[in-house]
Amino acid sequence: MSKGSIAVIGGTGAEGSGLAVRWANDGYRVIIGSRSAEKAAAAAAELTALLNREGGSLEGMSNADAAAAANLVVLSVPYSAQHDTAAQIVDGSQGKILVSVVVPLKPPKVSVVWRPEAGSAAEELQAQMGPNVTVIAAFQNISAGHLKDLAWEADCDVLYTGDGKEAKAAVLELIKSAGFVGVDGGVLANSSVVEGFTALLIGVNIRNKVQGSGIRITGIPR
Ligand SMILES: NC(=O)c1ccc[n+]([C@@H]2O[C@H](COP(=O)([O-])OP(=O)(O)OC[C@H]3O[C@@H](n4cnc5c(N)ncnc54)[C@H](OP(=O)(O)O)[C@@H]3O)[C@@H](O)[C@H]2O)c1
């Protein structure tokens, strides 16, 4: 029996597909959401081939259907597509937790911190979704690079921010399920800092000629 269902909106992309395969391998029913249900189904079939444990599953649907079918929704699209994509899932996400992986980057200077007017992409999303959806921001600093390698053990942390205690506890389970240590970063307003770190890390990657620098919090019990 699966652990629960997760819709990964934008799960056809680099970051969402990596998270999706990790959650499916850990026993979740994962629904890949896409603007095209056919593209989602093809991505789900490809990712299924990577699984090395039984119990979980991957399937594909349109963004709206995926959000409506799952217990919990994850948004993993470029910031430029956030508003339009969120409009597709607003109905299906009511009463649910919505995890935002989105980083607001302003091309071409993607290594320079840029914040939307709301403070962060996650706060902007919360305003658009309304009070019956609990937005929790997480995974912003996790590079897509190694995610699909199920043998890869992360040496970086996931900072997660949000305003609901129970929702944050549920997201911490997803963070652990994906193989990471989660560190509570406080209220959703703090997501602006976590999102900003990603631009900084992109610059660190460029200057060090690496692809996946990350953040690790020291001085806490593990
Ligand atoms: N890549 C990373 O290493 C990384 C790390 C941390 C955080 N993030 C953040 O995670 C989010 C997803 O990143 P990603 O690298 O996975 O992005 P991506 O591969 O470029 O896009 C993800 C998916 O979003 C949809 N999409 C793309 N452009 C769109 C558009 N113009 N309009 C509507 N939908 C569009 C596509 O899905 P369909 O065509 O199937 O609809 C695409 O497969 C971003 O906000 C990014 O900043 C990424």
PDB file of C-alpha atoms and ligand atoms in Angstrom:
ATOM      1  CA  MET A   1       0.000   0.000   0.000  1.00  0.00           C
ATOM      2  CA  SER A   2       1.377   3.430  -0.937  1.00  0.00           C
ATOM      3  CA  LYS A   3       2.213   5.989   1.769  1.00  0.00           C
ATOM      4  CA  GLY A   4      -0.013   8.689   0.268  1.00  0.00           C
ATOM      5  CA  SER A   5      -0.251  10.643  -2.961  1.00  0.00           C
ATOM      6  CA  ILE A   6       1.851  13.579  -4.116  1.00  0.00           C
ATOM      7  CA  ALA A   7       1.215  15.644  -7.272  1.00  0.00           C
ATOM      8  CA  VAL A   8       4.422  17.117  -8.671  1.00  0.00           C
ATOM      9  CA  ILE A   9       3.340  19.988 -10.908  1.00  0.00           C
ATOM     10  CA  GLY A  10       6.152  20.530 -13.405  1.00  0.00           C
ATOM     11  CA  GLY A  11       7.380  17.036 -12.591  1.00  0.00           C
ATOM     12  CA  THR A  12       8.441  16.653 -16.225  1.00  0.00           C
ATOM     13  CA  GLY A  13      11.319  19.064 -15.482  1.00  0.00           C
ATOM     14  CA  ALA A  14      14.746  18.641 -13.918  1.00  0.00           C
ATOM     15  CA  GLU A  15      14.006  19.325 -10.255  1.00  0.00           C
ATOM     16  CA  GLY A  16      10.468  17.935 -10.030  1.00  0.00           C
ATOM     17  CA  SER A  17      11.323  14.664 -11.773  1.00  0.00           C
ATOM     18  CA  GLY A  18      14.232  14.069  -9.389  1.00  0.00           C
ATOM     19  CA  LEU A  19      12.053  14.585  -6.321  1.00  0.00           C
ATOM     20  CA  ALA A  20       9.242  12.514  -7.868  1.00  0.00           C
ATOM     21  CA  VAL A  21      11.439   9.479  -8.419  1.00  0.00           C
ATOM     22  CA  ARG A  22      12.797   9.640  -4.864  1.00  0.00           C
ATOM     23  CA  TRP A  23       9.301   9.814  -3.331  1.00  0.00           C
ATOM     24  CA  ALA A  24       7.990   7.004  -5.548  1.00  0.00           C
ATOM     25  CA  ASN A  25      10.975   4.863  -4.586  1.00  0.00           C
ATOM     26  CA  ASP A  26      10.119   5.480  -0.938  1.00  0.00           C
ATOM     27  CA  GLY A  27       6.562   4.219  -1.371  1.00  0.00           C
ATOM     28  CA  TYR A  28       4.446   7.220  -2.395  1.00  0.00           C
ATOM     29  CA  ARG A  29       1.941   7.317  -5.232  1.00  0.00           C
ATOM     30  CA  VAL A  30       3.386  10.157  -7.307  1.00  0.00           C
ATOM     31  CA  ILE A  31       1.376  11.936  -9.984  1.00  0.00           C
ATOM     32  CA  ILE A  32       3.426  13.937 -12.472  1.00  0.00           C
ATOM     33  CA  GLY A  33       1.570  17.077 -13.560  1.00  0.00           C
ATOM     34  CA  SER A  34       2.181  18.788 -16.878  1.00  0.00           C
ATOM     35  CA  ARG A  35       0.466  21.164 -19.301  1.00  0.00           C
ATOM     36  CA  SER A  36       0.203  18.021 -21.432  1.00  0.00           C
ATOM     37  CA  ALA A  37      -1.185  14.809 -19.915  1.00  0.00           C
ATOM     38  CA  GLU A  38       0.656  12.804 -22.617  1.00  0.00           C
ATOM     39  CA  LYS A  39       3.985  14.410 -21.716  1.00  0.00           C
ATOM     40  CA  ALA A  40       3.296  13.660 -18.052  1.00  0.00           C
ATOM     41  CA  ALA A  41       2.522  10.007 -18.779  1.00  0.00           C
ATOM     42  CA  ALA A  42       5.710   9.634 -20.833  1.00  0.00           C
ATOM     43  CA  ALA A  43       7.792  11.192 -18.042  1.00  0.00           C
ATOM     44  CA  ALA A  44       6.163   8.912 -15.463  1.00  0.00           C
ATOM     45  CA  ALA A  45       6.990   5.837 -17.565  1.00  0.00           C
ATOM     46  CA  GLU A  46      10.626   6.938 -17.925  1.00  0.00           C
ATOM     47  CA  LEU A  47      10.973   7.598 -14.203  1.00  0.00           C
ATOM     48  CA  THR A  48       9.323   4.278 -13.287  1.00  0.00           C
ATOM     49  CA  ALA A  49      12.260   2.535 -14.977  1.00  0.00           C
ATOM     50  CA  LEU A  50      14.597   4.106 -12.387  1.00  0.00           C
ATOM     51  CA  LEU A  51      12.815   2.699  -9.326  1.00  0.00           C
ATOM     52  CA  ASN A  52      14.656   0.023  -7.377  1.00  0.00           C
ATOM     53  CA  ARG A  53      12.091  -0.624  -4.649  1.00  0.00           C
ATOM     54  CA  GLU A  54       8.454  -1.696  -4.685  1.00  0.00           C
ATOM     55  CA  GLY A  55       5.503  -0.003  -3.032  1.00  0.00           C
ATOM     56  CA  GLY A  56       5.369   3.370  -4.754  1.00  0.00           C
ATOM     57  CA  SER A  57       4.209   4.339  -8.243  1.00  0.00           C
ATOM     58  CA  LEU A  58       4.374   7.085 -10.878  1.00  0.00           C
ATOM     59  CA  GLU A  59       1.655   8.192 -13.279  1.00  0.00           C
ATOM     60  CA  GLY A  60       0.958  11.293 -15.356  1.00  0.00           C
ATOM     61  CA  MET A  61      -1.948  13.743 -15.637  1.00  0.00           C
ATOM     62  CA  SER A  62      -2.694  17.335 -16.605  1.00  0.00           C
ATOM     63  CA  ASN A  63      -1.680  19.869 -13.933  1.00  0.00           C
ATOM     64  CA  ALA A  64      -5.284  20.439 -12.828  1.00  0.00           C
ATOM     65  CA  ASP A  65      -6.140  16.728 -12.623  1.00  0.00           C
ATOM     66  CA  ALA A  66      -2.890  15.901 -10.823  1.00  0.00           C
ATOM     67  CA  ALA A  67      -3.502  18.506  -8.104  1.00  0.00           C
ATOM     68  CA  ALA A  68      -7.094  17.372  -7.642  1.00  0.00           C
ATOM     69  CA  ALA A  69      -6.120  13.685  -7.400  1.00  0.00           C
ATOM     70  CA  ALA A  70      -3.362  14.017  -4.780  1.00  0.00           C
ATOM     71  CA  ASN A  71      -3.315  14.529  -0.998  1.00  0.00           C
ATOM     72  CA  LEU A  72      -0.431  16.983  -1.259  1.00  0.00           C
ATOM     73  CA  VAL A  73       0.756  19.172  -4.146  1.00  0.00           C
ATOM     74  CA  VAL A  74       4.291  20.282  -5.089  1.00  0.00           C
ATOM     75  CA  LEU A  75       4.900  23.172  -7.487  1.00  0.00           C
ATOM     76  CA  SER A  76       8.154  22.888  -9.441  1.00  0.00           C
ATOM     77  CA  VAL A  77       8.034  25.221 -12.439  1.00  0.00           C
ATOM     78  CA  PRO A  78      10.160  28.241 -13.410  1.00  0.00           C
ATOM     79  CA  TYR A  79       9.102  31.439 -11.626  1.00  0.00           C
ATOM     80  CA  SER A  80       8.080  32.950 -14.968  1.00  0.00           C
ATOM     81  CA  ALA A  81       5.444  30.174 -15.251  1.00  0.00           C
ATOM     82  CA  GLN A  82       4.323  30.248 -11.597  1.00  0.00           C
ATOM     83  CA  HIS A  83       1.278  32.496 -11.914  1.00  0.00           C
ATOM     84  CA  ASP A  84      -0.264  30.709 -14.904  1.00  0.00           C
ATOM     85  CA  THR A  85       0.480  27.253 -13.515  1.00  0.00           C
ATOM     86  CA  ALA A  86      -0.897  28.130 -10.074  1.00  0.00           C
ATOM     87  CA  ALA A  87      -4.135  29.242 -11.752  1.00  0.00           C
ATOM     88  CA  GLN A  88      -4.478  25.711 -13.185  1.00  0.00           C
ATOM     89  CA  ILE A  89      -4.163  24.065  -9.754  1.00  0.00           C
ATOM     90  CA  VAL A  90      -5.954  26.536  -7.494  1.00  0.00           C
ATOM     91  CA  ASP A  91      -9.194  24.508  -7.360  1.00  0.00           C
ATOM     92  CA  GLY A  92      -7.527  21.121  -6.948  1.00  0.00           C
ATOM     93  CA  SER A  93      -5.245  22.372  -4.156  1.00  0.00           C
ATOM     94  CA  GLN A  94      -7.938  23.726  -1.826  1.00  0.00           C
ATOM     95  CA  GLY A  95      -7.662  22.286   1.690  1.00  0.00           C
ATOM     96  CA  LYS A  96      -4.201  20.862   0.906  1.00  0.00           C
ATOM     97  CA  ILE A  97      -0.537  21.547   1.548  1.00  0.00           C
ATOM     98  CA  LEU A  98       1.249  23.094  -1.437  1.00  0.00           C
ATOM     99  CA  VAL A  99       5.034  22.782  -1.400  1.00  0.00           C
ATOM    100  CA  SER A 100       6.813  25.461  -3.420  1.00  0.00           C
ATOM    101  CA  VAL A 101      10.182  24.566  -4.908  1.00  0.00           C
ATOM    102  CA  VAL A 102      10.163  27.706  -7.056  1.00  0.00           C
ATOM    103  CA  VAL A 103      13.098  30.118  -7.073  1.00  0.00           C
ATOM    104  CA  PRO A 104      12.515  33.604  -8.476  1.00  0.00           C
ATOM    105  CA  LEU A 105      15.442  34.216 -10.806  1.00  0.00           C
ATOM    106  CA  LYS A 106      15.727  37.187 -13.119  1.00  0.00           C
ATOM    107  CA  PRO A 107      17.575  36.159 -16.303  1.00  0.00           C
ATOM    108  CA  PRO A 108      20.179  36.822 -17.476  1.00  0.00           C
ATOM    109  CA  LYS A 109      21.644  37.645 -14.028  1.00  0.00           C
ATOM    110  CA  VAL A 110      20.561  34.428 -12.302  1.00  0.00           C
ATOM    111  CA  SER A 111      23.416  34.596  -9.794  1.00  0.00           C
ATOM    112  CA  VAL A 112      22.127  37.906  -8.391  1.00  0.00           C
ATOM    113  CA  VAL A 113      19.384  37.760  -5.738  1.00  0.00           C
ATOM    114  CA  TRP A 114      16.049  39.103  -7.015  1.00  0.00           C
ATOM    115  CA  ARG A 115      12.821  39.238  -5.021  1.00  0.00           C
ATOM    116  CA  PRO A 116       9.280  39.622  -6.317  1.00  0.00           C
ATOM    117  CA  GLU A 117       7.070  42.348  -4.846  1.00  0.00           C
ATOM    118  CA  ALA A 118       5.385  39.911  -2.411  1.00  0.00           C
ATOM    119  CA  GLY A 119       8.793  39.260  -0.804  1.00  0.00           C
ATOM    120  CA  SER A 120       9.222  35.754  -2.189  1.00  0.00           C
ATOM    121  CA  ALA A 121       7.766  33.460  -4.839  1.00  0.00           C
ATOM    122  CA  ALA A 122       6.242  31.357  -2.030  1.00  0.00           C
ATOM    123  CA  GLU A 123       4.444  34.337  -0.462  1.00  0.00           C
ATOM    124  CA  GLU A 124       3.165  35.384  -3.882  1.00  0.00           C
ATOM    125  CA  LEU A 125       1.876  31.833  -4.373  1.00  0.00           C
ATOM    126  CA  GLN A 126       0.165  31.838  -0.962  1.00  0.00           C
ATOM    127  CA  ALA A 127      -1.671  35.065  -1.841  1.00  0.00           C
ATOM    128  CA  GLN A 128      -2.827  33.604  -5.167  1.00  0.00           C
ATOM    129  CA  MET A 129      -4.003  30.278  -3.674  1.00  0.00           C
ATOM    130  CA  GLY A 130      -5.966  31.790  -0.790  1.00  0.00           C
ATOM    131  CA  PRO A 131      -6.230  30.928   2.913  1.00  0.00           C
ATOM    132  CA  ASN A 132      -7.418  27.313   2.485  1.00  0.00           C
ATOM    133  CA  VAL A 133      -4.110  26.246   0.970  1.00  0.00           C
ATOM    134  CA  THR A 134      -1.010  26.047   3.183  1.00  0.00           C
ATOM    135  CA  VAL A 135       2.107  26.922   1.208  1.00  0.00           C
ATOM    136  CA  ILE A 136       5.375  25.545   2.559  1.00  0.00           C
ATOM    137  CA  ALA A 137       8.613  26.451   0.755  1.00  0.00           C
ATOM    138  CA  ALA A 138      11.259  23.712   0.525  1.00  0.00           C
ATOM    139  CA  PHE A 139      14.041  22.224  -1.657  1.00  0.00           C
ATOM    140  CA  GLN A 140      14.970  25.612  -3.192  1.00  0.00           C
ATOM    141  CA  ASN A 141      18.677  25.024  -2.532  1.00  0.00           C
ATOM    142  CA  ILE A 142      18.790  21.412  -3.737  1.00  0.00           C
ATOM    143  CA  SER A 143      20.379  21.071  -7.147  1.00  0.00           C
ATOM    144  CA  ALA A 144      18.569  18.756  -9.557  1.00  0.00           C
ATOM    145  CA  GLY A 145      21.923  17.266 -10.598  1.00  0.00           C
ATOM    146  CA  HIS A 146      22.083  14.152  -8.387  1.00  0.00           C
ATOM    147  CA  LEU A 147      18.429  13.673  -7.472  1.00  0.00           C
ATOM    148  CA  LYS A 148      17.709  10.880  -9.950  1.00  0.00           C
ATOM    149  CA  ASP A 149      20.704   8.908  -8.706  1.00  0.00           C
ATOM    150  CA  LEU A 150      18.944   6.972  -5.964  1.00  0.00           C
ATOM    151  CA  ALA A 151      22.270   5.845  -4.498  1.00  0.00           C
ATOM    152  CA  TRP A 152      23.423   9.463  -3.988  1.00  0.00           C
ATOM    153  CA  GLU A 153      23.555  10.548  -0.367  1.00  0.00           C
ATOM    154  CA  ALA A 154      23.083  14.269   0.108  1.00  0.00           C
ATOM    155  CA  ASP A 155      25.511  16.238   2.261  1.00  0.00           C
ATOM    156  CA  CYS A 156      23.359  19.379   2.196  1.00  0.00           C
ATOM    157  CA  ASP A 157      20.223  20.324   4.159  1.00  0.00           C
ATOM    158  CA  VAL A 158      16.724  21.330   3.115  1.00  0.00           C
ATOM    159  CA  LEU A 159      15.624  24.559   4.783  1.00  0.00           C
ATOM    160  CA  TYR A 160      11.841  24.655   4.912  1.00  0.00           C
ATOM    161  CA  THR A 161       9.674  27.634   5.798  1.00  0.00           C
ATOM    162  CA  GLY A 162       5.953  28.080   6.327  1.00  0.00           C
ATOM    163  CA  ASP A 163       3.192  29.179   8.642  1.00  0.00           C
ATOM    164  CA  GLY A 164       1.432  25.940   9.615  1.00  0.00           C
ATOM    165  CA  LYS A 165       2.938  23.667  12.269  1.00  0.00           C
ATOM    166  CA  GLU A 166       1.150  20.493  11.099  1.00  0.00           C
ATOM    167  CA  ALA A 167       1.826  21.253   7.451  1.00  0.00           C
ATOM    168  CA  LYS A 168       5.512  21.737   8.211  1.00  0.00           C
ATOM    169  CA  ALA A 169       5.609  18.397  10.043  1.00  0.00           C
ATOM    170  CA  ALA A 170       4.101  16.718   6.962  1.00  0.00           C
ATOM    171  CA  VAL A 171       6.645  18.365   4.665  1.00  0.00           C
ATOM    172  CA  LEU A 172       9.492  17.301   6.953  1.00  0.00           C
ATOM    173  CA  GLU A 173       8.392  13.702   6.282  1.00  0.00           C
ATOM    174  CA  LEU A 174       8.719  14.352   2.530  1.00  0.00           C
ATOM    175  CA  ILE A 175      12.150  15.895   3.014  1.00  0.00           C
ATOM    176  CA  LYS A 176      13.325  12.808   4.913  1.00  0.00           C
ATOM    177  CA  SER A 177      11.661  10.555   2.346  1.00  0.00           C
ATOM    178  CA  ALA A 178      13.738  12.198  -0.387  1.00  0.00           C
ATOM    179  CA  GLY A 179      16.907  11.496   1.615  1.00  0.00           C
ATOM    180  CA  PHE A 180      17.600  14.876   3.207  1.00  0.00           C
ATOM    181  CA  VAL A 181      17.871  16.408   6.649  1.00  0.00           C
ATOM    182  CA  GLY A 182      15.231  19.134   7.023  1.00  0.00           C
ATOM    183  CA  VAL A 183      15.929  22.261   9.046  1.00  0.00           C
ATOM    184  CA  ASP A 184      12.955  24.404  10.067  1.00  0.00           C
ATOM    185  CA  GLY A 185      13.693  27.894   8.715  1.00  0.00           C
ATOM    186  CA  GLY A 186      10.728  29.556  10.429  1.00  0.00           C
ATOM    187  CA  VAL A 187       7.846  31.501   8.902  1.00  0.00           C
ATOM    188  CA  LEU A 188       6.974  31.674   5.208  1.00  0.00           C
ATOM    189  CA  ALA A 189       8.324  35.245   5.053  1.00  0.00           C
ATOM    190  CA  ASN A 190      11.788  33.714   5.597  1.00  0.00           C
ATOM    191  CA  SER A 191      11.433  31.902   2.275  1.00  0.00           C
ATOM    192  CA  SER A 192      12.780  35.085   0.670  1.00  0.00           C
ATOM    193  CA  VAL A 193      16.182  34.325   2.215  1.00  0.00           C
ATOM    194  CA  VAL A 194      16.121  30.641   1.256  1.00  0.00           C
ATOM    195  CA  GLU A 195      15.072  31.456  -2.311  1.00  0.00           C
ATOM    196  CA  GLY A 196      17.835  34.091  -2.404  1.00  0.00           C
ATOM    197  CA  PHE A 197      20.449  31.533  -1.346  1.00  0.00           C
ATOM    198  CA  THR A 198      19.847  29.703  -4.622  1.00  0.00           C
ATOM    199  CA  ALA A 199      20.975  32.674  -6.707  1.00  0.00           C
ATOM    200  CA  LEU A 200      24.017  32.898  -4.463  1.00  0.00           C
ATOM    201  CA  LEU A 201      24.723  29.167  -4.905  1.00  0.00           C
ATOM    202  CA  ILE A 202      24.461  29.506  -8.691  1.00  0.00           C
ATOM    203  CA  GLY A 203      27.282  32.066  -8.464  1.00  0.00           C
ATOM    204  CA  VAL A 204      29.273  29.728  -6.178  1.00  0.00           C
ATOM    205  CA  ASN A 205      28.798  26.945  -8.747  1.00  0.00           C
ATOM    206  CA  ILE A 206      30.056  29.168 -11.566  1.00  0.00           C
ATOM    207  CA  ARG A 207      33.105  30.437  -9.673  1.00  0.00           C
ATOM    208  CA  ASN A 208      34.067  26.932  -8.470  1.00  0.00           C
ATOM    209  CA  LYS A 209      33.237  25.189 -11.751  1.00  0.00           C
ATOM    210  CA  VAL A 210      30.822  22.772  -9.981  1.00  0.00           C
ATOM    211  CA  GLN A 211      27.120  22.055 -10.488  1.00  0.00           C
ATOM    212  CA  GLY A 212      25.706  21.301  -7.079  1.00  0.00           C
ATOM    213  CA  SER A 213      26.992  23.442  -4.202  1.00  0.00           C
ATOM    214  CA  GLY A 214      24.626  23.425  -1.230  1.00  0.00           C
ATOM    215  CA  ILE A 215      23.876  24.683   2.263  1.00  0.00           C
ATOM    216  CA  ARG A 216      24.460  22.778   5.499  1.00  0.00           C
ATOM    217  CA  ILE A 217      23.463  24.152   8.907  1.00  0.00           C
ATOM    218  CA  THR A 218      26.038  23.459  11.620  1.00  0.00           C
ATOM    219  CA  GLY A 219      25.677  23.422  15.403  1.00  0.00           C
ATOM    220  CA  ILE A 220      22.403  21.500  15.555  1.00  0.00           C
ATOM    221  CA  PRO A 221      21.780  17.916  16.723  1.00  0.00           C
ATOM    222  CA  ARG A 222      21.457  15.383  13.890  1.00  0.00           C
TER     223      ARG A 222
HETATM  224  N1  LIG B   1      17.025  22.734 -11.634  1.00  0.00           N
HETATM  225  C1  LIG B   1      17.537  22.887 -10.419  1.00  0.00           C
HETATM  226  O1  LIG B   1      18.683  22.459 -10.129  1.00  0.00           O
HETATM  227  C2  LIG B   1      16.733  23.584  -9.352  1.00  0.00           C
HETATM  228  C3  LIG B   1      17.195  23.579  -8.042  1.00  0.00           C
HETATM  229  C4  LIG B   1      16.423  24.174  -7.038  1.00  0.00           C
HETATM  230  C5  LIG B   1      15.241  24.819  -7.360  1.00  0.00           C
HETATM  231  N2  LIG B   1      14.836  24.853  -8.669  1.00  0.00           N
HETATM  232  C6  LIG B   1      13.596  25.555  -8.976  1.00  0.00           C
HETATM  233  O2  LIG B   1      12.620  24.565  -9.217  1.00  0.00           O
HETATM  234  C7  LIG B   1      11.728  25.008 -10.252  1.00  0.00           C
HETATM  235  C8  LIG B   1      11.757  23.984 -11.385  1.00  0.00           C
HETATM  236  O3  LIG B   1      13.064  23.934 -11.899  1.00  0.00           O
HETATM  237  P1  LIG B   1      13.418  23.015 -13.151  1.00  0.00           P
HETATM  238  O4  LIG B   1      14.858  23.162 -13.393  1.00  0.00           O
HETATM  239  O5  LIG B   1      12.845  21.661 -12.947  1.00  0.00           O
HETATM  240  O6  LIG B   1      12.585  23.762 -14.303  1.00  0.00           O
HETATM  241  P2  LIG B   1      12.311  23.318 -15.798  1.00  0.00           P
HETATM  242  O7  LIG B   1      12.853  21.942 -16.015  1.00  0.00           O
HETATM  243  O8  LIG B   1      12.782  24.407 -16.690  1.00  0.00           O
HETATM  244  O9  LIG B   1      10.711  23.347 -15.871  1.00  0.00           O
HETATM  245  C9  LIG B   1       9.919  22.475 -15.103  1.00  0.00           C
HETATM  246  C10 LIG B   1       8.600  22.277 -15.820  1.00  0.00           C
HETATM  247  O10 LIG B   1       7.841  23.484 -15.775  1.00  0.00           O
HETATM  248  C11 LIG B   1       7.030  23.566 -16.936  1.00  0.00           C
HETATM  249  N3  LIG B   1       7.336  24.825 -17.633  1.00  0.00           N
HETATM  250  C12 LIG B   1       8.526  25.234 -18.083  1.00  0.00           C
HETATM  251  N4  LIG B   1       8.424  26.428 -18.705  1.00  0.00           N
HETATM  252  C13 LIG B   1       7.119  26.772 -18.659  1.00  0.00           C
HETATM  253  C14 LIG B   1       6.401  27.876 -19.121  1.00  0.00           C
HETATM  254  N5  LIG B   1       6.982  28.891 -19.762  1.00  0.00           N
HETATM  255  N6  LIG B   1       5.073  27.907 -18.914  1.00  0.00           N
HETATM  256  C15 LIG B   1       4.467  26.892 -18.244  1.00  0.00           C
HETATM  257  N7  LIG B   1       5.118  25.800 -17.776  1.00  0.00           N
HETATM  258  C16 LIG B   1       6.442  25.748 -17.974  1.00  0.00           C
HETATM  259  C17 LIG B   1       7.384  22.397 -17.842  1.00  0.00           C
HETATM  260  O11 LIG B   1       6.415  21.404 -17.651  1.00  0.00           O
HETATM  261  P3  LIG B   1       5.372  20.974 -18.819  1.00  0.00           P
HETATM  262  O12 LIG B   1       5.929  21.397 -20.140  1.00  0.00           O
HETATM  263  O13 LIG B   1       5.336  19.497 -18.652  1.00  0.00           O
HETATM  264  O14 LIG B   1       4.106  21.657 -18.450  1.00  0.00           O
HETATM  265  C18 LIG B   1       8.730  21.961 -17.294  1.00  0.00           C
HETATM  266  O15 LIG B   1       8.999  20.596 -17.504  1.00  0.00           O
HETATM  267  C19 LIG B   1      12.217  26.381 -10.697  1.00  0.00           C
HETATM  268  O16 LIG B   1      11.489  27.393 -10.042  1.00  0.00           O
HETATM  269  C20 LIG B   1      13.670  26.392 -10.239  1.00  0.00           C
HETATM  270  O17 LIG B   1      14.159  27.697 -10.011  1.00  0.00           O
HETATM  271  C21 LIG B   1      15.543  24.228  -9.663  1.00  0.00           C
END
